[in-house]
GROMACS .gro file of C-alpha atoms in nm:
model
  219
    1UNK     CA    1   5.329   3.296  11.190
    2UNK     CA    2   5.476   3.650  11.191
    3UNK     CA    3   5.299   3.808  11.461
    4UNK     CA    4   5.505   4.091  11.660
    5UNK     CA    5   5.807   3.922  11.455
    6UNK     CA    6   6.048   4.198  11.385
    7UNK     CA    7   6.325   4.260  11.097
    8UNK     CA    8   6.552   4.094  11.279
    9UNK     CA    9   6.354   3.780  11.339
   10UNK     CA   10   6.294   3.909  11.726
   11UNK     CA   11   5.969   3.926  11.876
   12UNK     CA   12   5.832   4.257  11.942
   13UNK     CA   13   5.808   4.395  12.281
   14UNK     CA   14   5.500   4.368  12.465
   15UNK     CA   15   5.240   4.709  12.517
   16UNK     CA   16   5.273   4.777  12.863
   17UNK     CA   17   5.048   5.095  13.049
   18UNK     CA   18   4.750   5.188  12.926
   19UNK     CA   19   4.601   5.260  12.638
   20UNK     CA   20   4.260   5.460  12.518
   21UNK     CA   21   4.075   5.271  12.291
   22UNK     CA   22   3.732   5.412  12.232
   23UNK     CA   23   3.507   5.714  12.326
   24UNK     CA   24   3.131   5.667  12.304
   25UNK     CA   25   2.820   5.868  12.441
   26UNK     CA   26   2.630   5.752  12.741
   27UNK     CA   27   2.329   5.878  12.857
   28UNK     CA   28   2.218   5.813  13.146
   29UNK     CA   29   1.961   5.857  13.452
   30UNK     CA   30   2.204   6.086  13.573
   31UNK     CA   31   2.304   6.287  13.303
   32UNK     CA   32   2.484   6.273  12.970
   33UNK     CA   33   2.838   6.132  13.014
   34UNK     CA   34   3.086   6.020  12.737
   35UNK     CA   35   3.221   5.634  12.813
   36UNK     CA   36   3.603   5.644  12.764
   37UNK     CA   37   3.727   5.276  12.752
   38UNK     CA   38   4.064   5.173  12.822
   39UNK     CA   39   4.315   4.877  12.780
   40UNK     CA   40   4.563   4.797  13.091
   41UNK     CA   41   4.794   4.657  12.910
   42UNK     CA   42   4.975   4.496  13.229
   43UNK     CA   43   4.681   4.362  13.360
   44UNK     CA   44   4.421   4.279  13.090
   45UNK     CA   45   4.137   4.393  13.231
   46UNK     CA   46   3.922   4.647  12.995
   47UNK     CA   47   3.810   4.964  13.225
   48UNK     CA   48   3.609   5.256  13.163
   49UNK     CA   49   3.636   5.671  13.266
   50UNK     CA   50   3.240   5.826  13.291
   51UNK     CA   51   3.330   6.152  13.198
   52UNK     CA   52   3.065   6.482  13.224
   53UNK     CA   53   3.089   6.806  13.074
   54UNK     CA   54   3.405   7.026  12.975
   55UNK     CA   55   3.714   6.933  13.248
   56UNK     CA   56   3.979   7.115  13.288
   57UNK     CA   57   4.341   7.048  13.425
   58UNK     CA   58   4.344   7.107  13.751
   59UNK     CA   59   4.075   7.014  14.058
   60UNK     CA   60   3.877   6.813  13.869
   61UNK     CA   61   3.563   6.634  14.082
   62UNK     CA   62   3.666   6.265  14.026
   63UNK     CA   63   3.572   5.953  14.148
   64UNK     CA   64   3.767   5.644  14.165
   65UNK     CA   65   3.506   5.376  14.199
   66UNK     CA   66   3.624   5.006  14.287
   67UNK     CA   67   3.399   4.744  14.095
   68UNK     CA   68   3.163   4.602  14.349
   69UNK     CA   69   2.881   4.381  14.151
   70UNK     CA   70   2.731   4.283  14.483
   71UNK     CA   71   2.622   4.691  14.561
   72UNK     CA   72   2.636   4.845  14.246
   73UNK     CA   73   2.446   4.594  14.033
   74UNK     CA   74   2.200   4.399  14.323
   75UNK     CA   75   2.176   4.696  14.521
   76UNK     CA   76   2.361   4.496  14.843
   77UNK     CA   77   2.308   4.651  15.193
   78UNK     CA   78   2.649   4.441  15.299
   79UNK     CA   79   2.822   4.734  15.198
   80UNK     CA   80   2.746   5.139  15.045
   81UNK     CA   81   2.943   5.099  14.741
   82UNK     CA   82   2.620   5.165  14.500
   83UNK     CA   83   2.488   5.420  14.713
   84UNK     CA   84   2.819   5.552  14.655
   85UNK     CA   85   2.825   5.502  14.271
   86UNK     CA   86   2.487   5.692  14.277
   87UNK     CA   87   2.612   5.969  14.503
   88UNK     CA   88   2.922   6.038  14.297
   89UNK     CA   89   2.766   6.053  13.949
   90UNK     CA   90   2.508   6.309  14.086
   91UNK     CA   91   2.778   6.502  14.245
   92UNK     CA   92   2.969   6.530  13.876
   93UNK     CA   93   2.608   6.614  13.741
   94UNK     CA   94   2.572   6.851  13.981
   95UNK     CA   95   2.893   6.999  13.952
   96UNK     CA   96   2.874   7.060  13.564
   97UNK     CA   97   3.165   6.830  13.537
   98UNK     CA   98   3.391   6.578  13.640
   99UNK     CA   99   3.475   6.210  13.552
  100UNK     CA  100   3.370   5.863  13.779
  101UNK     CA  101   3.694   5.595  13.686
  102UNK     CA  102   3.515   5.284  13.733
  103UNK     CA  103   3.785   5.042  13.844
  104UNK     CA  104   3.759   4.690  13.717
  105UNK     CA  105   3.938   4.381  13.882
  106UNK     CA  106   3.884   4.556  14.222
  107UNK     CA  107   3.577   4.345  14.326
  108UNK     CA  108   3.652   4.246  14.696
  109UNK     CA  109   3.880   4.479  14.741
  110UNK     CA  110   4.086   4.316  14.493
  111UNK     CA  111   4.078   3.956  14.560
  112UNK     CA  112   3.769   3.864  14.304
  113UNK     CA  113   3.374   3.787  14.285
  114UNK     CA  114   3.387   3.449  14.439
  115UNK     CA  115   3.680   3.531  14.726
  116UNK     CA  116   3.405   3.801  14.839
  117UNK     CA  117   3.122   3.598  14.860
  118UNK     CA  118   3.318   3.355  15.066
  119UNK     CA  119   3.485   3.671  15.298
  120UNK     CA  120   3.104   3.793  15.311
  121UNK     CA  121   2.988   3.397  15.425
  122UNK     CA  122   3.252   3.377  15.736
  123UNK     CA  123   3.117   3.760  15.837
  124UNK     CA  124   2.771   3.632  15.838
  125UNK     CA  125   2.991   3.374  16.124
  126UNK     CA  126   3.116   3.655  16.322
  127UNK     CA  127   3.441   3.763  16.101
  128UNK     CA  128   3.514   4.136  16.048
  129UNK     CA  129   3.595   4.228  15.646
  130UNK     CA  130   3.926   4.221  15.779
  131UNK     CA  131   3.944   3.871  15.963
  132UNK     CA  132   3.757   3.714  15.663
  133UNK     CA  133   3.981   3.776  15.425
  134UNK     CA  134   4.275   3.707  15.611
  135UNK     CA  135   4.118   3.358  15.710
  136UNK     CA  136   4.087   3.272  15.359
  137UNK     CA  137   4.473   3.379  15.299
  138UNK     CA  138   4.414   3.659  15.091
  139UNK     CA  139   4.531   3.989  15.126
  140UNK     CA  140   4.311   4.302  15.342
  141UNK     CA  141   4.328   4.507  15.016
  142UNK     CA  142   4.496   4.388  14.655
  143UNK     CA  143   4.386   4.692  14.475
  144UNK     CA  144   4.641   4.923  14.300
  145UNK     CA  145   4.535   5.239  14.123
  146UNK     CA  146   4.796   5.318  13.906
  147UNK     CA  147   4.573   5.244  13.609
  148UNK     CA  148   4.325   5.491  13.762
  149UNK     CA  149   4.638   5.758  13.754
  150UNK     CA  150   4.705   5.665  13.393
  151UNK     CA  151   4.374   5.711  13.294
  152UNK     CA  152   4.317   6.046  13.406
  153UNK     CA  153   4.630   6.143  13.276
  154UNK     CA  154   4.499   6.073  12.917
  155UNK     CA  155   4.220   6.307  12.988
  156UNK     CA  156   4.446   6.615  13.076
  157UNK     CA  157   4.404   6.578  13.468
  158UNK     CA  158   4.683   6.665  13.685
  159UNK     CA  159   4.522   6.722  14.017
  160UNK     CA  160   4.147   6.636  14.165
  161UNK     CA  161   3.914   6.693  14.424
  162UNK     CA  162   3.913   6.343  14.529
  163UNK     CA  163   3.556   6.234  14.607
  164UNK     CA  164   3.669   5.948  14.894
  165UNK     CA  165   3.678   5.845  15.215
  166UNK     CA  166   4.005   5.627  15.177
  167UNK     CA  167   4.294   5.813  15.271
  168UNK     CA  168   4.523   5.528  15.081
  169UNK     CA  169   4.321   5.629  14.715
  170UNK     CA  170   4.495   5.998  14.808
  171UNK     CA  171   4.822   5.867  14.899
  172UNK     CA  172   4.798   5.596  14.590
  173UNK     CA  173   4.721   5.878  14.310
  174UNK     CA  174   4.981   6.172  14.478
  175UNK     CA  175   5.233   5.805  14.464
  176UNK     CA  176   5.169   5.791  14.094
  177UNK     CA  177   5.214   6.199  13.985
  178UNK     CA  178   4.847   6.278  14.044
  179UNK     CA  179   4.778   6.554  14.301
  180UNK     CA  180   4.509   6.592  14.527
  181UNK     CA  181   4.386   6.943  14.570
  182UNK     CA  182   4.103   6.840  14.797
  183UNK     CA  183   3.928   6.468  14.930
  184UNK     CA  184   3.611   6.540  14.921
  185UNK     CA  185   3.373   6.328  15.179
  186UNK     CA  186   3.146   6.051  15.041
  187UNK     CA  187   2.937   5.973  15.329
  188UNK     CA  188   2.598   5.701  15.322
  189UNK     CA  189   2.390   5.735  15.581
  190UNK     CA  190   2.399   5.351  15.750
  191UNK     CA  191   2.199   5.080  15.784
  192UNK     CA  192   2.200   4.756  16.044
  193UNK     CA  193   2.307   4.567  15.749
  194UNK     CA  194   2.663   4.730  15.676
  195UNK     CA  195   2.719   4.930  16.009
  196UNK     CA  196   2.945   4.650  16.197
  197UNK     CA  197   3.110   4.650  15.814
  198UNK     CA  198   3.119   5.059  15.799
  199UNK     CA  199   3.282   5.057  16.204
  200UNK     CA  200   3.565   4.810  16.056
  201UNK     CA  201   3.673   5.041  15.771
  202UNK     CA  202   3.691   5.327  16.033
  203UNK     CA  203   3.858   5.158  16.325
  204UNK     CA  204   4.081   4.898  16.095
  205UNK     CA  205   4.130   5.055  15.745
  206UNK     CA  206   4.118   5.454  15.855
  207UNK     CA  207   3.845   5.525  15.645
  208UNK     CA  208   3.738   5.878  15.737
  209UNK     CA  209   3.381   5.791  15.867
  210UNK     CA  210   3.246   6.036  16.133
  211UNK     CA  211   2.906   6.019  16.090
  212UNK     CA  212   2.891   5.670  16.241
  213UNK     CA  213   2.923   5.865  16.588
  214UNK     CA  214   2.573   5.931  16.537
  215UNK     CA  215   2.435   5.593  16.436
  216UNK     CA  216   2.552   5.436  16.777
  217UNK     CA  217   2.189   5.282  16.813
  218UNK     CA  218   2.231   5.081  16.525
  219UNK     CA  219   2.371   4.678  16.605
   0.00000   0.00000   0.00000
């Protein structure tokens, strides 16, 4: 075979980074949005930027969404990443533009489907998102955003108003040449179901979370 074989009989380098592949209409409940898939090249996983209206260059409303099948797909109460899917695609709607990165390969945090359910089965014992996953010997949080920050620089963006509660998304993007005009709260009202969950990402991951002062009824 000759695949990636060069004049010199040497294989090719690999593509590393990554790379725009297609651009495709999407309307939705929300409003129209144009689907801009990508390649990571480094990792292999395929990932996608939801893209409304015209954006500009500079404090563009964006949304860096880690995959969470559990809320955004089953509509989980374990956690308020769908609520927080919906929330942000309205607030680009809203806005009249702005783009929602939807992250693949960041399920759990980063350590995958089947490593969540298990950190989500020793909770239902008593664990904290944080002991859970260190019990099972995998990292507090895997993810990396640099793809995220390579994305949006394909679509002309140098700096965003960062819809996030995480201050390590603002510190990740600003790492990789992306600045952050503004962060922009996300905040989902809680529920008994993810408020011990919500407390942990305040008090043990410095997620910016006030509004749980005034849930202190709730178990």
């Amino acid at each position: 075979m000759t695949d990636n074989i060069g004049v010199l009989g040497k294989k090719a380098p690999q593509r590393t980074g990554v790379e725009r592949v297609v651009n495709a209409p999407l309307p939705t409940v929300y409003g129209k949005f144009q689907a801009v898939g990508y390649l990571d090249h480094d990792r292999g996983d395929e990932q996608v930027a939801l893209v409304h209206g015209e954006i500009g260059s500079e404090g563009v409303l964006v949304r860096l969404h880690s995959e969470c099948l559990t809320g955004d797909a089953f509509g989980s109460q374990h956690c308020e990443c769908g609520d927080q899917l919906d929330s942000a695609l309205r607030a680009v709607v809203a806005e009249g533009s702005g783009i929602v990165v939807y992250l693949r390969g960041h399920e759990g945090r980063g350590i995958g489907l089947l490593a969540k359910l298990r950190a989500m089965a020793l909770q239902a014992e008593g664990l904290d998102t944080v002991e859970a996953n260190l019990a099972l010997g995998l990292p507090v949080d895997a993810r990396d955003y640099g793809v995220a920050a390579g994305m949006l620089r394909d679509l002309g963006v140098n700096s965003v108003r960062l819809m996030s509660n995480n201050p390590r998304k603002r510190e990740a993007l600003v790492r990789h040449g992306i600045q952050v005009a503004e962060t922009v709260p996300l905040l989902i009202p809680p529920c008994e179901s993810n408020i011990t969950y919500l407390r942990t990402k305040r008090e043990r991951l410095d997620h910016h979370l006030p509004h749980l002062d005034a849930v202190a009824h709730l178990s």
